[in-house]
mmCIF file of C-alpha atoms in Angstrom:
data_model
loop_
_atom_site.group_PDB
_atom_site.id
_atom_site.type_symbol
_atom_site.label_atom_id
_atom_site.label_comp_id
_atom_site.label_asym_id
_atom_site.label_seq_id
_atom_site.Cartn_x
_atom_site.Cartn_y
_atom_site.Cartn_z
ATOM 1 C CA MET E 377 0.139 -0.039 0.025
ATOM 2 C CA THR E 378 1.402 3.406 -0.931
ATOM 3 C CA VAL E 379 1.666 6.208 1.499
ATOM 4 C CA SER E 380 -0.928 8.259 -0.246
ATOM 5 C CA ALA E 381 -3.353 5.365 -0.179
ATOM 6 C CA ALA E 382 -2.733 4.798 3.385
ATOM 7 C CA ARG E 383 -3.496 8.410 4.218
ATOM 8 C CA ARG E 384 -6.888 8.483 2.576
ATOM 9 C CA PRO E 385 -8.741 6.313 5.204
ATOM 10 C CA ARG E 386 -6.940 8.391 7.918
ATOM 11 C CA GLY E 387 -8.149 11.688 6.211
ATOM 12 C CA ARG E 388 -11.743 10.290 6.132
ATOM 13 C CA ARG E 389 -11.498 9.262 9.832
ATOM 14 C CA ASP E 390 -10.336 12.800 10.763
ATOM 15 C CA LEU E 391 -13.099 14.257 8.627
ATOM 16 C CA LEU E 392 -15.788 12.084 10.420
ATOM 17 C CA VAL E 393 -14.271 13.084 13.883
ATOM 18 C CA SER E 394 -14.437 16.720 12.959
ATOM 19 C CA LEU E 395 -17.891 16.551 11.615
ATOM 20 C CA ALA E 396 -19.029 14.759 14.770
ATOM 21 C CA VAL E 397 -17.478 17.328 16.919
ATOM 22 C CA VAL E 398 -19.130 20.139 15.035
ATOM 23 C CA VAL E 399 -22.483 18.426 14.966
ATOM 24 C CA VAL E 400 -22.368 17.814 18.851
ATOM 25 C CA VAL E 401 -21.468 21.495 19.349
ATOM 26 C CA VAL E 402 -24.242 22.798 17.142
ATOM 27 C CA ALA E 403 -26.787 20.333 18.657
ATOM 28 C CA CYS E 404 -25.773 21.412 22.194
ATOM 29 C CA VAL E 405 -26.140 25.094 21.246
ATOM 30 C CA VAL E 406 -29.570 24.561 19.629
ATOM 31 C CA ALA E 407 -30.820 22.354 22.493
ATOM 32 C CA GLY E 408 -29.565 24.894 25.068
ATOM 33 C CA GLY E 409 -31.352 27.663 23.331
ATOM 34 C CA LEU E 410 -34.597 25.714 23.351
ATOM 35 C CA LEU E 411 -34.292 24.258 26.900
ATOM 36 C CA LEU E 412 -32.686 27.034 28.942
ATOM 37 C CA ASP E 413 -35.155 29.348 30.677
ATOM 38 C CA PRO E 414 -35.139 32.767 28.805
ATOM 39 C CA ALA E 415 -36.051 34.415 32.120
ATOM 40 C CA GLN E 416 -32.391 33.810 33.131
ATOM 41 C CA ILE E 417 -31.210 36.513 30.701
ATOM 42 C CA ARG E 418 -33.486 39.060 32.230
ATOM 43 C CA PRO E 419 -32.125 41.513 34.947
ATOM 44 C CA ASN E 420 -32.309 40.260 38.635
ATOM 45 C CA ALA E 421 -32.644 36.738 37.459
ATOM 46 C CA GLY E 422 -29.998 35.766 40.042
ATOM 47 C CA PRO E 423 -27.618 37.375 42.502
ATOM 48 C CA PRO E 424 -25.598 40.182 40.802
ATOM 49 C CA SER E 425 -21.764 39.669 40.107
ATOM 50 C CA SER E 426 -21.941 35.971 41.361
ATOM 51 C CA PRO E 427 -18.925 33.880 40.485
ATOM 52 C CA PRO E 428 -19.218 30.537 38.577
ATOM 53 C CA GLY E 429 -20.810 27.804 40.609
ATOM 54 C CA LEU E 430 -23.310 24.964 40.387
ATOM 55 C CA ARG E 431 -26.308 27.220 40.021
ATOM 56 C CA HIS E 432 -24.789 29.512 37.639
ATOM 57 C CA LEU E 433 -22.100 27.721 35.590
ATOM 58 C CA PHE E 434 -20.714 30.860 34.023
ATOM 59 C CA GLY E 435 -21.536 33.109 36.851
ATOM 60 C CA THR E 436 -23.839 36.202 36.636
ATOM 61 C CA ASP E 437 -23.284 39.749 35.446
ATOM 62 C CA HIS E 438 -23.768 42.964 37.507
ATOM 63 C CA LEU E 439 -27.491 42.926 36.639
ATOM 64 C CA GLY E 440 -27.853 39.297 37.846
ATOM 65 C CA ARG E 441 -28.237 37.705 34.359
ATOM 66 C CA ASP E 442 -27.044 34.200 34.004
ATOM 67 C CA MET E 443 -23.958 34.173 31.807
ATOM 68 C CA PHE E 444 -24.342 30.610 30.618
ATOM 69 C CA THR E 445 -27.670 31.151 29.244
ATOM 70 C CA ARG E 446 -26.596 34.430 27.541
ATOM 71 C CA THR E 447 -23.554 32.654 26.222
ATOM 72 C CA VAL E 448 -25.598 29.839 24.723
ATOM 73 C CA HIS E 449 -28.030 32.262 23.190
ATOM 74 C CA GLY E 450 -25.247 34.295 21.791
ATOM 75 C CA LEU E 451 -23.507 31.281 20.166
ATOM 76 C CA GLY E 452 -26.913 30.334 18.513
ATOM 77 C CA LEU E 453 -27.170 33.793 17.142
ATOM 78 C CA SER E 454 -23.634 33.609 15.849
ATOM 79 C CA LEU E 455 -24.177 30.269 14.313
ATOM 80 C CA ALA E 456 -27.428 31.310 12.538
ATOM 81 C CA ILE E 457 -25.743 34.424 11.255
ATOM 82 C CA GLY E 458 -22.678 32.508 10.226
ATOM 83 C CA VAL E 459 -24.648 30.136 8.106
ATOM 84 C CA LEU E 460 -26.655 32.780 6.419
ATOM 85 C CA THR E 461 -23.705 35.058 5.774
ATOM 86 C CA ALA E 462 -21.438 32.284 4.499
ATOM 87 C CA ALA E 463 -24.241 31.104 2.147
ATOM 88 C CA VAL E 464 -24.551 34.653 0.771
ATOM 89 C CA GLY E 465 -20.902 34.999 0.241
ATOM 90 C CA THR E 466 -20.531 31.609 -1.328
ATOM 91 C CA VAL E 467 -23.352 32.308 -3.746
ATOM 92 C CA ILE E 468 -21.685 35.644 -4.670
ATOM 93 C CA SER E 469 -18.282 33.913 -5.226
ATOM 94 C CA ALA E 470 -19.861 31.276 -7.429
ATOM 95 C CA VAL E 471 -21.784 33.713 -9.591
ATOM 96 C CA LEU E 472 -18.981 36.105 -10.183
ATOM 97 C CA GLY E 473 -16.299 33.395 -10.418
ATOM 98 C CA VAL E 474 -18.285 31.534 -13.119
ATOM 99 C CA CYS E 475 -19.242 34.723 -15.064
ATOM 100 C CA ALA E 476 -15.606 35.927 -15.092
ATOM 101 C CA ALA E 477 -14.495 32.598 -16.526
ATOM 102 C CA LEU E 478 -17.318 32.009 -19.184
ATOM 103 C CA PHE E 479 -18.788 35.293 -20.292
ATOM 104 C CA GLY E 480 -15.943 36.806 -22.219
ATOM 105 C CA ARG E 481 -12.861 38.895 -21.750
ATOM 106 C CA TRP E 482 -14.736 42.097 -21.032
ATOM 107 C CA VAL E 483 -16.715 40.528 -18.162
ATOM 108 C CA ASP E 484 -13.538 38.900 -16.761
ATOM 109 C CA GLY E 485 -11.752 42.285 -16.785
ATOM 110 C CA LEU E 486 -14.653 44.011 -15.041
ATOM 111 C CA ILE E 487 -15.130 41.308 -12.381
ATOM 112 C CA SER E 488 -11.265 41.044 -11.847
ATOM 113 C CA TRP E 489 -11.144 44.815 -11.356
ATOM 114 C CA ILE E 490 -13.997 44.639 -8.795
ATOM 115 C CA ILE E 491 -12.258 41.845 -6.925
ATOM 116 C CA ASP E 492 -8.934 43.839 -6.863
ATOM 117 C CA LEU E 493 -10.809 46.972 -5.627
ATOM 118 C CA ALA E 494 -12.640 44.955 -2.911
ATOM 119 C CA ILE E 495 -9.422 43.261 -1.765
ATOM 120 C CA GLY E 496 -7.717 46.622 -1.373
ATOM 121 C CA ILE E 497 -10.315 47.943 0.988
ATOM 122 C CA PRO E 498 -9.732 47.059 4.697
ATOM 123 C CA HIS E 499 -12.273 44.481 5.654
ATOM 124 C CA LEU E 500 -13.195 46.036 9.049
ATOM 125 C CA ILE E 501 -13.735 49.608 7.667
ATOM 126 C CA PHE E 502 -15.793 48.276 4.886
ATOM 127 C CA MET E 503 -17.989 46.052 7.088
ATOM 128 C CA ILE E 504 -18.676 48.974 9.508
ATOM 129 C CA LEU E 505 -19.623 51.308 6.625
ATOM 130 C CA LEU E 506 -21.924 48.722 5.112
ATOM 131 C CA ALA E 507 -23.469 47.844 8.359
ATOM 132 C CA PHE E 508 -24.079 51.569 9.177
ATOM 133 C CA VAL E 509 -25.634 52.207 5.805
ATOM 134 C CA VAL E 510 -27.971 49.378 6.004
ATOM 135 C CA GLY E 511 -28.966 50.190 9.595
ATOM 136 C CA GLY E 512 -27.479 47.496 11.594
ATOM 137 C CA GLY E 513 -29.213 44.499 12.748
ATOM 138 C CA VAL E 514 -29.033 41.017 11.013
ATOM 139 C CA PRO E 515 -29.223 42.619 7.512
ATOM 140 C CA GLY E 516 -26.543 44.953 8.217
ATOM 141 C CA ILE E 517 -24.161 42.248 9.520
ATOM 142 C CA VAL E 518 -25.043 39.809 6.898
ATOM 143 C CA LEU E 519 -24.478 42.137 4.079
ATOM 144 C CA GLY E 520 -21.370 43.914 5.635
ATOM 145 C CA ILE E 521 -19.538 40.551 6.112
ATOM 146 C CA ALA E 522 -20.791 38.669 3.047
ATOM 147 C CA LEU E 523 -19.730 41.582 0.730
ATOM 148 C CA THR E 524 -16.242 41.582 2.262
ATOM 149 C CA HIS E 525 -15.612 37.774 2.303
ATOM 150 C CA TRP E 526 -16.415 36.506 -1.289
ATOM 151 C CA MET E 527 -13.180 37.620 -3.192
ATOM 152 C CA SER E 528 -10.806 34.743 -2.457
ATOM 153 C CA LEU E 529 -13.400 31.992 -3.111
ATOM 154 C CA ALA E 530 -14.292 33.853 -6.342
ATOM 155 C CA LEU E 531 -10.774 33.795 -7.625
ATOM 156 C CA LEU E 532 -10.488 30.002 -6.926
ATOM 157 C CA VAL E 533 -13.804 29.459 -8.664
ATOM 158 C CA ARG E 534 -12.689 31.497 -11.649
ATOM 159 C CA ALA E 535 -9.392 29.541 -11.827
ATOM 160 C CA ASP E 536 -11.308 26.211 -11.615
ATOM 161 C CA VAL E 537 -13.718 27.164 -14.438
ATOM 162 C CA ARG E 538 -11.054 28.544 -16.625
ATOM 163 C CA GLN E 539 -9.399 25.142 -16.499
ATOM 164 C CA ILE E 540 -12.484 23.250 -17.749
ATOM 165 C CA ARG E 541 -14.096 25.827 -20.069
ATOM 166 C CA GLY E 542 -12.200 24.210 -23.076
ATOM 167 C CA ALA E 543 -13.536 20.725 -22.199
ATOM 168 C CA GLU E 544 -15.050 18.729 -25.072
ATOM 169 C CA PHE E 545 -18.482 18.415 -23.406
ATOM 170 C CA LEU E 546 -18.755 22.212 -23.092
ATOM 171 C CA LEU E 547 -17.587 22.761 -26.796
ATOM 172 C CA VAL E 548 -20.412 20.237 -27.731
ATOM 173 C CA SER E 549 -22.919 22.208 -25.683
ATOM 174 C CA ARG E 550 -21.842 25.456 -27.290
ATOM 175 C CA GLY E 551 -22.078 23.809 -30.661
ATOM 176 C CA LEU E 552 -25.652 22.623 -29.936
ATOM 177 C CA GLY E 553 -26.611 26.298 -29.220
ATOM 178 C CA ARG E 554 -26.840 26.028 -25.491
ATOM 179 C CA SER E 555 -26.928 29.410 -23.865
ATOM 180 C CA PRO E 556 -24.021 30.515 -21.448
ATOM 181 C CA LEU E 557 -26.421 30.568 -18.595
ATOM 182 C CA PHE E 558 -27.460 26.914 -19.293
ATOM 183 C CA ILE E 559 -23.869 25.825 -19.453
ATOM 184 C CA ALA E 560 -22.993 27.741 -16.290
ATOM 185 C CA TRP E 561 -25.831 26.462 -14.196
ATOM 186 C CA ARG E 562 -26.400 22.981 -15.552
ATOM 187 C CA GLN E 563 -22.878 21.803 -16.581
ATOM 188 C CA VAL E 564 -20.316 23.992 -14.684
ATOM 189 C CA THR E 565 -21.784 24.500 -11.431
ATOM 190 C CA PRO E 566 -22.065 20.899 -10.397
ATOM 191 C CA LEU E 567 -18.344 20.525 -11.053
ATOM 192 C CA ILE E 568 -17.415 23.249 -8.621
ATOM 193 C CA LEU E 569 -19.670 22.204 -5.797
ATOM 194 C CA PRO E 570 -16.783 20.675 -3.870
ATOM 195 C CA GLN E 571 -14.885 23.764 -4.053
ATOM 196 C CA LEU E 572 -17.941 25.714 -2.934
ATOM 197 C CA LEU E 573 -18.515 23.524 -0.092
ATOM 198 C CA VAL E 574 -14.891 23.977 1.269
ATOM 199 C CA GLY E 575 -15.271 27.661 0.699
ATOM 200 C CA PHE E 576 -18.503 27.725 2.697
ATOM 201 C CA VAL E 577 -17.058 25.864 5.669
ATOM 202 C CA LEU E 578 -13.829 27.716 5.692
ATOM 203 C CA MET E 579 -15.647 31.211 5.443
ATOM 204 C CA PHE E 580 -17.952 30.186 8.345
ATOM 205 C CA PRO E 581 -15.385 30.711 11.236
ATOM 206 C CA HIS E 582 -14.281 34.012 9.748
ATOM 207 C CA VAL E 583 -17.919 35.219 9.520
ATOM 208 C CA ILE E 584 -18.403 34.357 13.307
ATOM 209 C CA LEU E 585 -15.273 36.089 14.279
ATOM 210 C CA HIS E 586 -16.153 39.287 12.278
ATOM 211 C CA GLU E 587 -19.807 39.217 13.648
ATOM 212 C CA ALA E 588 -18.388 39.220 17.022
ATOM 213 C CA ALA E 589 -16.068 42.093 16.102
ATOM 214 C CA LEU E 590 -18.880 44.270 14.761
ATOM 215 C CA THR E 591 -21.082 43.599 17.801
ATOM 216 C CA PHE E 592 -18.183 44.203 20.101
ATOM 217 C CA LEU E 593 -17.660 47.630 18.484
ATOM 218 C CA GLY E 594 -21.368 48.409 18.845
ATOM 219 C CA PHE E 595 -22.578 47.853 15.289
ATOM 220 C CA GLY E 596 -25.352 45.584 14.617
ATOM 221 C CA PHE E 597 -27.485 44.730 17.619
ATOM 222 C CA SER E 598 -28.867 46.567 20.661
ATOM 223 C CA PRO E 599 -26.969 46.166 23.963
ATOM 224 C CA GLN E 600 -29.884 43.891 25.257
ATOM 225 C CA THR E 601 -29.160 41.368 22.634
ATOM 226 C CA PRO E 602 -27.244 38.311 24.009
ATOM 227 C CA ALA E 603 -24.603 38.461 21.228
ATOM 228 C CA ILE E 604 -21.052 37.212 22.014
ATOM 229 C CA GLY E 605 -19.524 40.499 20.801
ATOM 230 C CA ILE E 606 -21.801 42.367 23.228
ATOM 231 C CA LEU E 607 -20.942 39.956 26.121
ATOM 232 C CA LEU E 608 -17.265 40.553 25.461
ATOM 233 C CA SER E 609 -17.713 44.369 25.304
ATOM 234 C CA GLU E 610 -19.649 44.277 28.555
ATOM 235 C CA GLY E 611 -17.372 41.956 30.273
ATOM 236 C CA MET E 612 -13.850 43.428 29.394
ATOM 237 C CA PRO E 613 -14.170 46.625 31.677
ATOM 238 C CA HIS E 614 -14.979 44.235 34.623
ATOM 239 C CA ILE E 615 -11.838 42.030 34.313
ATOM 240 C CA SER E 616 -9.812 44.579 36.318
ATOM 241 C CA SER E 617 -12.374 44.257 39.133
ATOM 242 C CA GLY E 618 -12.037 40.641 39.396
ATOM 243 C CA MET E 619 -15.144 39.463 37.523
ATOM 244 C CA TRP E 620 -13.044 37.648 34.815
ATOM 245 C CA TRP E 621 -15.960 35.255 33.982
ATOM 246 C CA LEU E 622 -17.917 37.871 32.193
ATOM 247 C CA ALA E 623 -15.399 37.951 29.301
ATOM 248 C CA VAL E 624 -13.393 34.690 29.587
ATOM 249 C CA PHE E 625 -16.199 32.188 29.339
ATOM 250 C CA PRO E 626 -18.004 33.925 26.116
ATOM 251 C CA GLY E 627 -14.613 34.315 24.556
ATOM 252 C CA VAL E 628 -13.312 30.721 25.094
ATOM 253 C CA THR E 629 -16.661 29.234 23.844
ATOM 254 C CA LEU E 630 -16.506 31.323 20.782
ATOM 255 C CA LEU E 631 -12.855 30.289 20.175
ATOM 256 C CA LEU E 632 -13.734 26.597 20.539
ATOM 257 C CA VAL E 633 -16.500 26.765 18.061
ATOM 258 C CA VAL E 634 -14.319 28.696 15.509
ATOM 259 C CA LEU E 635 -11.512 26.175 15.945
ATOM 260 C CA ALA E 636 -13.889 23.124 15.558
ATOM 261 C CA VAL E 637 -15.456 24.601 12.317
ATOM 262 C CA ALA E 638 -11.989 25.622 10.897
ATOM 263 C CA ARG E 639 -10.593 22.114 11.542
ATOM 264 C CA LEU E 640 -13.693 20.785 9.797
ATOM 265 C CA GLY E 641 -13.078 22.882 6.747
ATOM 266 C CA ASP E 642 -9.363 21.778 6.614
ATOM 267 C CA ARG E 643 -10.415 18.032 6.828
ATOM 268 C CA ILE E 644 -13.019 18.527 3.974
ATOM 269 C CA ARG E 645 -10.438 20.270 1.785
ATOM 270 C CA THR E 646 -7.844 17.520 2.498
ATOM 271 C CA VAL E 647 -10.469 14.734 1.352
ATOM 272 C CA LEU E 648 -11.878 16.602 -1.622
ATOM 273 C CA ASP E 649 -8.700 18.127 -2.993
ATOM 274 C CA PRO E 650 -6.463 15.572 -4.586
ATOM 275 C CA ALA E 651 -3.522 17.924 -4.332
ATOM 276 C CA THR E 652 -3.682 17.829 -0.476
ATOM 277 C CA ALA E 653 -5.164 14.351 -0.197
ATOM 278 C CA HIS E 654 -2.297 12.582 -1.976
ATOM 279 C CA ALA E 655 0.454 14.771 -0.759
#
């Protein structure tokens, strides 16, 4: 058995383990959001500024709100925004990448210019401007992050489609009078689905981190919303007074979720990409 052949089963096992970890994490967050008492995130739900204990696993804040319940609800909100935003960014990447590769030199030049322009703008500033223009909330966060995270995947999609646009089956389709839209949707898109899947999963942790950054800076949600960025923003000033749990627990849970999803993306890329799978 060759070394590359021996690595393939190991790569699949790593993928299954990473997928199982992410599924368990998501299931726990969803179940916690449904089962935990929402009254625990209201003021005076418990003793104020209580350290972590059996009754309040992550302690309480200065208003007596249970930090464990707030953290679980914040993670649920981050996961929902992450899925929606990564999906929007992936669709934008797919559409522009395929159009750049199939619809002629003029379209390719225009989309390439847009990509270069978008890459040159600092992400955080662009996200803040878009979120401010839209008016904050979920639409502002989704559009602000999605419109700043599609460029790299679009370049990869463009490169993949350029490699196959001269394939015989595509030439036959053009000879039969198939429209470019038909070729792009029915024949090219299925071939780049693995690339889009990897791009979606790898984009997901970046989306979550940037969502936390926007809410940390005060863009997006009201202060009463239990978003992770808001929890970190509220908890940071209290670390010096000894209430470390207000920022540590939300930050650590966010980091663990991001690392789990990022590792899943790496494992998917290793299995689907022959260049890495057989290295």
